[in-house]
Amino acid sequence: MRAIASAPGKVILFGEHAVVFGHPAVAACIDQRTRVEVDVVGSRFTVNGHRLHERYHSYIKTAVDRLWKGDPVRIQTEGGIPSASGTGSSAALTTATVAALHRLQGITDNARLAQDAFMVERVTQGGGSPIDTSVSTAGGAIAIAGKEAPPNVGDPLWDITWEDRAWSVESLAMPGLTVVVGNSGVKGKTDVEVAKVAHNAARNPLVRDTLQDIGSIARDAVPALRTGDWETVGRLMSKQHDCMHMIGVNHPEVQKLVVAVRDAPGTLGAKITGAGGGGSMVAITDNPARAAAVIEAAGGRAFIVRLGGGGATLHAP
Ligand code: MEV
């Protein structure tokens, strides 16, 4: 028995961190994917030829422990999404792994995939929202917010619950968009950044207000995203970046890239993307090649990325 699935990475355009608290956010998937092949072999659990190990394969281990009751499986992974870069490598790996394990059990429901992939990420990581795993499942672009005040901007996809929290996820139709992602090369740790923001928010009303502002910026950005008003999108991205900087989820190496690219001709806006503490920034620009060159000259690794495309996909074994 064998199943093969792949799932994309993502870029968060608006609302990271705020979404953990139920404020609105928007993410789109990128054209970099992780592919996972699962074979039921009956001897021992392995990943890429090594014994399945909690430390080296934490997301896969959680997925197998929680979602697989059958004989041992041999898992092969393949993909080019840089880890800890803010572009959703762990969500892509988790979503593809869960999709393959589901397939082996005859489950093909995307709402269940999104819920289980979030459960695996949350258990492994200890915090966060379903934004990454939901966009990796759905593909295209999504809007997400706490269930008590859903985004109301597109077709409802699913609700995701965790303990006493619930988020509503909707698809967001927007015209094609190419962005430039600049990876600082500094590995950011999502769990550390999420815990830091939660700690600060619990103690400091200014942090709570700023998270609310980030959510309002995401809500304001939706009409501009839907109509392709990229100047407004860019302005709001830069505004959100400044909020993120204020609550300390930036990193000097990422800031260097943001500052450099903001001054480049054609740039409409730029912000840190993902959890921060390192990782990547994203720029919206009339001149992607120029922005990419500026990012590389400032010490980053640039990727020109087309947003959208397919979500979790099963492949013929
Ligand atoms: C990480 O890609 C996005 C965060 O908002 C955490 C989360 O929502 O899971 C920082």
Tab-separated table of C-alpha atoms and ligand atoms in Angstrom:
chain	number	residue	atom	x	y	z
A	1	MET	CA	0.000	0.000	0.000
A	2	ARG	CA	1.367	3.373	-1.004
A	3	ALA	CA	0.128	6.994	-1.068
A	4	ILE	CA	1.826	10.094	-2.452
A	5	ALA	CA	0.766	13.659	-1.668
A	6	SER	CA	2.228	17.106	-2.086
A	7	ALA	CA	1.382	20.469	-0.531
A	8	PRO	CA	2.607	24.046	-1.076
A	9	GLY	CA	4.387	26.550	1.106
A	10	LYS	CA	2.866	29.966	1.700
A	11	VAL	CA	3.394	33.658	2.105
A	12	ILE	CA	1.409	35.540	4.730
A	13	LEU	CA	0.410	38.831	3.133
A	14	PHE	CA	-1.331	40.261	6.189
A	15	GLY	CA	-2.096	39.455	9.802
A	16	GLU	CA	0.552	37.041	11.095
A	17	HIS	CA	0.641	36.775	14.898
A	18	ALA	CA	-2.635	38.742	15.109
A	19	VAL	CA	-4.417	35.690	13.655
A	20	VAL	CA	-3.351	33.583	16.642
A	21	PHE	CA	-5.607	35.883	18.719
A	22	GLY	CA	-8.486	35.605	16.211
A	23	HIS	CA	-7.833	38.827	14.277
A	24	PRO	CA	-8.145	38.649	10.466
A	25	ALA	CA	-5.263	37.549	8.235
A	26	VAL	CA	-4.598	36.734	4.585
A	27	ALA	CA	-2.198	34.178	3.107
A	28	ALA	CA	-1.505	32.803	-0.354
A	29	CYS	CA	0.292	29.669	-1.361
A	30	ILE	CA	3.501	29.711	-3.375
A	31	ASP	CA	4.808	27.563	-6.207
A	32	GLN	CA	7.252	25.660	-3.978
A	33	ARG	CA	5.942	22.320	-2.717
A	34	THR	CA	6.839	19.409	-0.465
A	35	ARG	CA	6.105	15.883	-1.668
A	36	VAL	CA	5.627	12.976	0.729
A	37	GLU	CA	5.476	9.317	-0.193
A	38	VAL	CA	4.197	6.831	2.389
A	39	ASP	CA	4.602	3.052	1.933
A	40	VAL	CA	3.160	0.542	4.341
A	41	VAL	CA	6.086	-1.842	4.718
A	42	GLY	CA	5.405	-3.730	7.928
A	43	SER	CA	8.972	-3.693	9.304
A	44	ARG	CA	9.951	-0.366	10.920
A	45	PHE	CA	9.042	3.311	10.751
A	46	THR	CA	11.573	5.271	8.678
A	47	VAL	CA	11.914	8.731	7.139
A	48	ASN	CA	14.291	9.146	4.212
A	49	GLY	CA	16.052	5.947	5.218
A	50	HIS	CA	16.509	6.867	8.910
A	51	ARG	CA	14.550	5.540	11.843
A	52	LEU	CA	11.579	7.849	12.576
A	53	HIS	CA	12.847	10.099	15.369
A	54	GLU	CA	10.998	12.695	17.439
A	55	ARG	CA	13.903	15.152	17.324
A	56	TYR	CA	14.606	15.038	13.570
A	57	HIS	CA	11.124	14.331	12.245
A	58	SER	CA	8.945	16.019	14.846
A	59	TYR	CA	5.962	16.871	12.607
A	60	ILE	CA	5.945	13.470	10.889
A	61	LYS	CA	6.264	11.692	14.247
A	62	THR	CA	3.231	13.536	15.637
A	63	ALA	CA	1.242	12.794	12.470
A	64	VAL	CA	2.067	9.087	12.639
A	65	ASP	CA	1.450	8.848	16.405
A	66	ARG	CA	-1.901	10.624	16.214
A	67	LEU	CA	-3.281	9.545	12.864
A	68	TRP	CA	-1.872	6.117	11.979
A	69	LYS	CA	-2.832	2.843	13.640
A	70	GLY	CA	-1.563	0.439	10.948
A	71	ASP	CA	1.699	-1.380	10.223
A	72	PRO	CA	5.000	0.532	10.113
A	73	VAL	CA	5.441	2.946	7.212
A	74	ARG	CA	8.423	4.072	5.169
A	75	ILE	CA	8.224	7.805	4.428
A	76	GLN	CA	10.169	9.675	1.757
A	77	THR	CA	10.077	13.473	1.623
A	78	GLU	CA	11.221	15.760	-1.127
A	79	GLY	CA	10.990	19.525	-1.503
A	80	GLY	CA	12.780	22.787	-1.824
A	81	ILE	CA	11.052	25.064	0.697
A	82	PRO	CA	13.802	26.376	2.985
A	83	SER	CA	13.115	25.454	6.635
A	84	ALA	CA	12.423	28.086	9.311
A	85	SER	CA	12.207	30.757	6.611
A	86	GLY	CA	8.650	31.998	7.146
A	87	THR	CA	7.412	30.386	3.929
A	88	GLY	CA	5.545	27.449	5.416
A	89	SER	CA	7.934	24.513	5.089
A	90	SER	CA	6.603	22.775	8.206
A	91	ALA	CA	2.970	23.332	7.174
A	92	ALA	CA	3.673	21.936	3.695
A	93	LEU	CA	5.423	18.877	5.159
A	94	THR	CA	2.670	18.355	7.726
A	95	THR	CA	-0.179	18.803	5.252
A	96	ALA	CA	1.368	16.491	2.649
A	97	THR	CA	2.117	13.836	5.303
A	98	VAL	CA	-1.414	13.956	6.719
A	99	ALA	CA	-2.919	13.891	3.196
A	100	ALA	CA	-0.953	10.720	2.392
A	101	LEU	CA	-1.853	9.051	5.726
A	102	HIS	CA	-5.503	10.007	5.176
A	103	ARG	CA	-5.433	8.562	1.653
A	104	LEU	CA	-4.189	5.227	2.986
A	105	GLN	CA	-7.231	5.211	5.280
A	106	GLY	CA	-9.683	6.236	2.553
A	107	ILE	CA	-10.151	9.781	3.889
A	108	THR	CA	-10.266	12.426	1.150
A	109	ASP	CA	-12.083	15.288	2.871
A	110	ASN	CA	-10.177	18.602	2.735
A	111	ALA	CA	-11.904	20.064	5.813
A	112	ARG	CA	-10.719	17.052	7.818
A	113	LEU	CA	-7.246	17.378	6.287
A	114	ALA	CA	-7.043	21.044	7.302
A	115	GLN	CA	-8.197	20.225	10.851
A	116	ASP	CA	-5.831	17.269	11.298
A	117	ALA	CA	-2.864	19.088	9.734
A	118	PHE	CA	-3.441	21.989	12.130
A	119	MET	CA	-3.736	19.577	15.064
A	120	VAL	CA	-0.366	18.020	14.116
A	121	GLU	CA	1.307	21.414	13.721
A	122	ARG	CA	-0.175	22.762	16.933
A	123	VAL	CA	0.735	19.688	19.004
A	124	THR	CA	4.290	19.691	17.614
A	125	GLN	CA	4.831	23.422	17.807
A	126	GLY	CA	2.813	24.207	20.914
A	127	GLY	CA	1.098	27.320	19.548
A	128	GLY	CA	-0.123	29.168	16.501
A	129	SER	CA	-3.168	29.382	14.272
A	130	PRO	CA	-4.451	27.260	11.361
A	131	ILE	CA	-3.408	29.838	8.730
A	132	ASP	CA	-0.421	27.923	7.322
A	133	THR	CA	-1.965	24.457	7.209
A	134	SER	CA	-5.271	25.806	5.840
A	135	VAL	CA	-3.689	27.682	2.936
A	136	SER	CA	-1.453	24.689	2.229
A	137	THR	CA	-4.567	22.495	2.106
A	138	ALA	CA	-6.778	24.872	0.120
A	139	GLY	CA	-4.291	26.424	-2.314
A	140	GLY	CA	-4.935	29.839	-3.863
A	141	ALA	CA	-5.398	32.520	-1.227
A	142	ILE	CA	-7.370	32.453	1.999
A	143	ALA	CA	-8.771	34.885	4.526
A	144	ILE	CA	-9.068	33.694	8.104
A	145	ALA	CA	-10.340	35.124	11.377
A	146	GLY	CA	-11.804	34.001	14.676
A	147	LYS	CA	-15.184	32.297	14.235
A	148	GLU	CA	-16.929	34.979	16.312
A	149	ALA	CA	-16.093	37.609	13.618
A	150	PRO	CA	-15.423	35.678	10.386
A	151	PRO	CA	-13.771	37.411	7.421
A	152	ASN	CA	-16.972	37.381	5.266
A	153	VAL	CA	-15.013	38.064	2.099
A	154	GLY	CA	-15.234	34.827	0.117
A	155	ASP	CA	-16.592	31.299	-0.022
A	156	PRO	CA	-16.469	29.595	3.383
A	157	LEU	CA	-14.030	26.660	3.301
A	158	TRP	CA	-14.094	25.272	6.846
A	159	ASP	CA	-13.955	26.076	10.552
A	160	ILE	CA	-10.949	24.880	12.520
A	161	THR	CA	-11.158	24.334	16.250
A	162	TRP	CA	-8.607	23.920	18.986
A	163	GLU	CA	-9.639	23.613	22.619
A	164	ASP	CA	-11.832	26.669	23.254
A	165	ARG	CA	-10.770	28.502	20.069
A	166	ALA	CA	-12.235	28.428	16.572
A	167	TRP	CA	-11.266	30.086	13.301
A	168	SER	CA	-13.304	30.469	10.092
A	169	VAL	CA	-11.415	30.020	6.839
A	170	GLU	CA	-12.613	31.400	3.498
A	171	SER	CA	-11.175	31.346	0.009
A	172	LEU	CA	-10.134	34.768	-1.262
A	173	ALA	CA	-10.366	35.422	-4.996
A	174	MET	CA	-7.694	37.856	-6.150
A	175	PRO	CA	-6.010	38.643	-9.459
A	176	GLY	CA	-2.641	37.002	-10.200
A	177	LEU	CA	0.180	38.493	-8.183
A	178	THR	CA	3.936	38.053	-8.294
A	179	VAL	CA	5.871	39.028	-5.177
A	180	VAL	CA	9.518	38.910	-4.214
A	181	VAL	CA	10.465	36.950	-1.112
A	182	GLY	CA	13.789	37.749	0.544
A	183	ASN	CA	15.148	35.109	2.899
A	184	SER	CA	17.537	36.519	5.500
A	185	GLY	CA	19.121	33.102	6.084
A	186	VAL	CA	18.501	33.546	9.831
A	187	LYS	CA	16.334	30.684	11.036
A	188	GLY	CA	13.259	31.947	12.864
A	189	LYS	CA	11.509	29.722	15.380
A	190	THR	CA	7.733	29.976	15.117
A	191	ASP	CA	7.070	28.495	18.565
A	192	VAL	CA	9.498	30.929	20.215
A	193	GLU	CA	8.061	33.970	18.413
A	194	VAL	CA	4.448	32.960	19.062
A	195	ALA	CA	5.203	32.407	22.769
A	196	LYS	CA	7.042	35.732	22.964
A	197	VAL	CA	4.135	37.672	21.462
A	198	ALA	CA	1.641	35.867	23.731
A	199	HIS	CA	3.799	36.659	26.775
A	200	ASN	CA	4.065	40.339	25.814
A	201	ALA	CA	0.381	40.623	24.900
A	202	ALA	CA	-0.634	39.251	28.293
A	203	ARG	CA	1.360	41.981	30.040
A	204	ASN	CA	1.286	44.980	27.747
A	205	PRO	CA	-1.920	46.629	26.440
A	206	LEU	CA	0.117	48.381	23.726
A	207	VAL	CA	1.023	44.986	22.260
A	208	ARG	CA	-2.644	43.934	22.377
A	209	ASP	CA	-3.668	47.171	20.623
A	210	THR	CA	-0.986	46.687	17.986
A	211	LEU	CA	-2.192	43.139	17.295
A	212	GLN	CA	-5.673	44.563	16.835
A	213	ASP	CA	-4.244	47.205	14.457
A	214	ILE	CA	-2.557	44.427	12.454
A	215	GLY	CA	-5.942	42.709	12.140
A	216	SER	CA	-7.578	45.975	11.003
A	217	ILE	CA	-4.868	46.439	8.371
A	218	ALA	CA	-5.607	42.919	7.075
A	219	ARG	CA	-9.324	43.726	6.893
A	220	ASP	CA	-8.592	47.004	5.067
A	221	ALA	CA	-6.323	45.181	2.605
A	222	VAL	CA	-8.945	42.687	1.418
A	223	PRO	CA	-10.847	45.001	-1.003
A	224	ALA	CA	-7.523	46.127	-2.502
A	225	LEU	CA	-6.373	42.516	-2.888
A	226	ARG	CA	-9.628	41.566	-4.589
A	227	THR	CA	-9.440	44.410	-7.097
A	228	GLY	CA	-5.690	44.294	-7.676
A	229	ASP	CA	-5.065	47.757	-6.198
A	230	TRP	CA	-1.417	46.914	-5.570
A	231	GLU	CA	-0.436	50.416	-4.466
A	232	THR	CA	-2.858	50.213	-1.553
A	233	VAL	CA	-1.760	46.645	-0.837
A	234	GLY	CA	1.879	47.769	-0.756
A	235	ARG	CA	1.186	50.728	1.495
A	236	LEU	CA	-0.702	48.515	3.939
A	237	MET	CA	2.055	45.893	3.868
A	238	SER	CA	4.603	48.511	4.891
A	239	LYS	CA	2.242	49.757	7.589
A	240	GLN	CA	1.912	46.249	8.995
A	241	HIS	CA	5.667	45.810	8.937
A	242	ASP	CA	6.048	48.826	11.192
A	243	CYS	CA	3.508	47.319	13.625
A	244	MET	CA	5.439	44.033	13.658
A	245	HIS	CA	8.662	45.932	14.292
A	246	MET	CA	7.008	47.694	17.228
A	247	ILE	CA	6.029	44.429	18.913
A	248	GLY	CA	9.498	42.995	18.396
A	249	VAL	CA	8.967	40.197	15.866
A	250	ASN	CA	11.469	41.689	13.458
A	251	HIS	CA	15.146	40.769	13.081
A	252	PRO	CA	18.018	43.101	12.080
A	253	GLU	CA	18.901	40.932	9.056
A	254	VAL	CA	15.295	40.997	7.838
A	255	GLN	CA	14.988	44.719	8.551
A	256	LYS	CA	18.069	45.302	6.403
A	257	LEU	CA	16.323	43.632	3.451
A	258	VAL	CA	13.055	45.516	4.031
A	259	VAL	CA	14.818	48.890	4.203
A	260	ALA	CA	16.902	48.170	1.097
A	261	VAL	CA	13.974	47.025	-1.014
A	262	ARG	CA	11.647	49.816	0.123
A	263	ASP	CA	14.065	52.327	-1.408
A	264	ALA	CA	14.283	50.455	-4.726
A	265	PRO	CA	12.475	51.949	-7.743
A	266	GLY	CA	9.150	50.209	-8.348
A	267	THR	CA	8.657	48.934	-4.799
A	268	LEU	CA	5.079	49.409	-3.583
A	269	GLY	CA	5.577	47.958	-0.102
A	270	ALA	CA	7.470	45.387	1.941
A	271	LYS	CA	7.066	43.555	5.203
A	272	ILE	CA	8.372	40.685	7.247
A	273	THR	CA	6.365	37.537	6.492
A	274	GLY	CA	5.658	34.628	8.835
A	275	ALA	CA	6.647	34.334	12.454
A	276	GLY	CA	9.699	36.627	12.361
A	277	GLY	CA	12.740	36.360	14.611
A	278	GLY	CA	14.594	35.889	11.317
A	279	GLY	CA	13.097	34.221	8.272
A	280	SER	CA	11.857	36.169	5.290
A	281	MET	CA	10.333	39.401	4.050
A	282	VAL	CA	7.980	39.874	1.131
A	283	ALA	CA	7.870	42.819	-1.264
A	284	ILE	CA	5.270	43.889	-3.767
A	285	THR	CA	6.819	45.724	-6.683
A	286	ASP	CA	6.428	46.804	-10.299
A	287	ASN	CA	9.944	45.560	-10.899
A	288	PRO	CA	10.509	42.093	-9.356
A	289	ALA	CA	13.927	41.587	-10.992
A	290	ARG	CA	15.174	44.876	-9.575
A	291	ALA	CA	13.794	44.119	-6.084
A	292	ALA	CA	15.391	40.660	-6.193
A	293	ALA	CA	18.774	42.170	-7.119
A	294	VAL	CA	18.518	44.707	-4.283
A	295	ILE	CA	17.657	41.949	-1.775
A	296	GLU	CA	20.620	39.859	-2.910
A	297	ALA	CA	22.931	42.889	-2.727
A	298	ALA	CA	21.737	43.465	0.866
A	299	GLY	CA	22.732	39.899	1.794
A	300	GLY	CA	19.453	38.008	1.346
A	301	ARG	CA	18.360	35.211	-0.964
A	302	ALA	CA	15.639	36.401	-3.288
A	303	PHE	CA	12.849	34.371	-4.894
A	304	ILE	CA	10.417	35.781	-7.407
A	305	VAL	CA	7.220	33.982	-6.515
A	306	ARG	CA	3.880	33.666	-8.274
A	307	LEU	CA	1.126	33.485	-5.659
A	308	GLY	CA	-1.758	31.035	-5.828
A	309	GLY	CA	-1.796	27.615	-7.434
A	310	GLY	CA	-2.980	24.270	-6.166
A	311	GLY	CA	-3.224	23.176	-2.554
A	312	ALA	CA	-2.767	19.664	-1.178
A	313	THR	CA	-2.775	17.147	-4.020
A	314	LEU	CA	-2.747	13.369	-4.217
A	315	HIS	CA	-0.513	11.769	-6.852
A	316	ALA	CA	-0.772	8.416	-8.529
A	317	PRO	CA	1.330	5.879	-6.587
B	1	MEV	C1	3.458	31.690	11.130
B	1	MEV	O1	3.593	31.381	9.758
B	1	MEV	C2	2.311	32.616	11.357
B	1	MEV	C3	2.055	32.995	12.803
B	1	MEV	O2	0.915	33.847	12.812
B	1	MEV	C4	1.827	31.787	13.661
B	1	MEV	C5	0.526	31.098	13.302
B	1	MEV	O3	-0.449	31.773	12.981
B	1	MEV	O4	0.514	29.871	13.351
B	1	MEV	C6	3.209	33.780	13.384
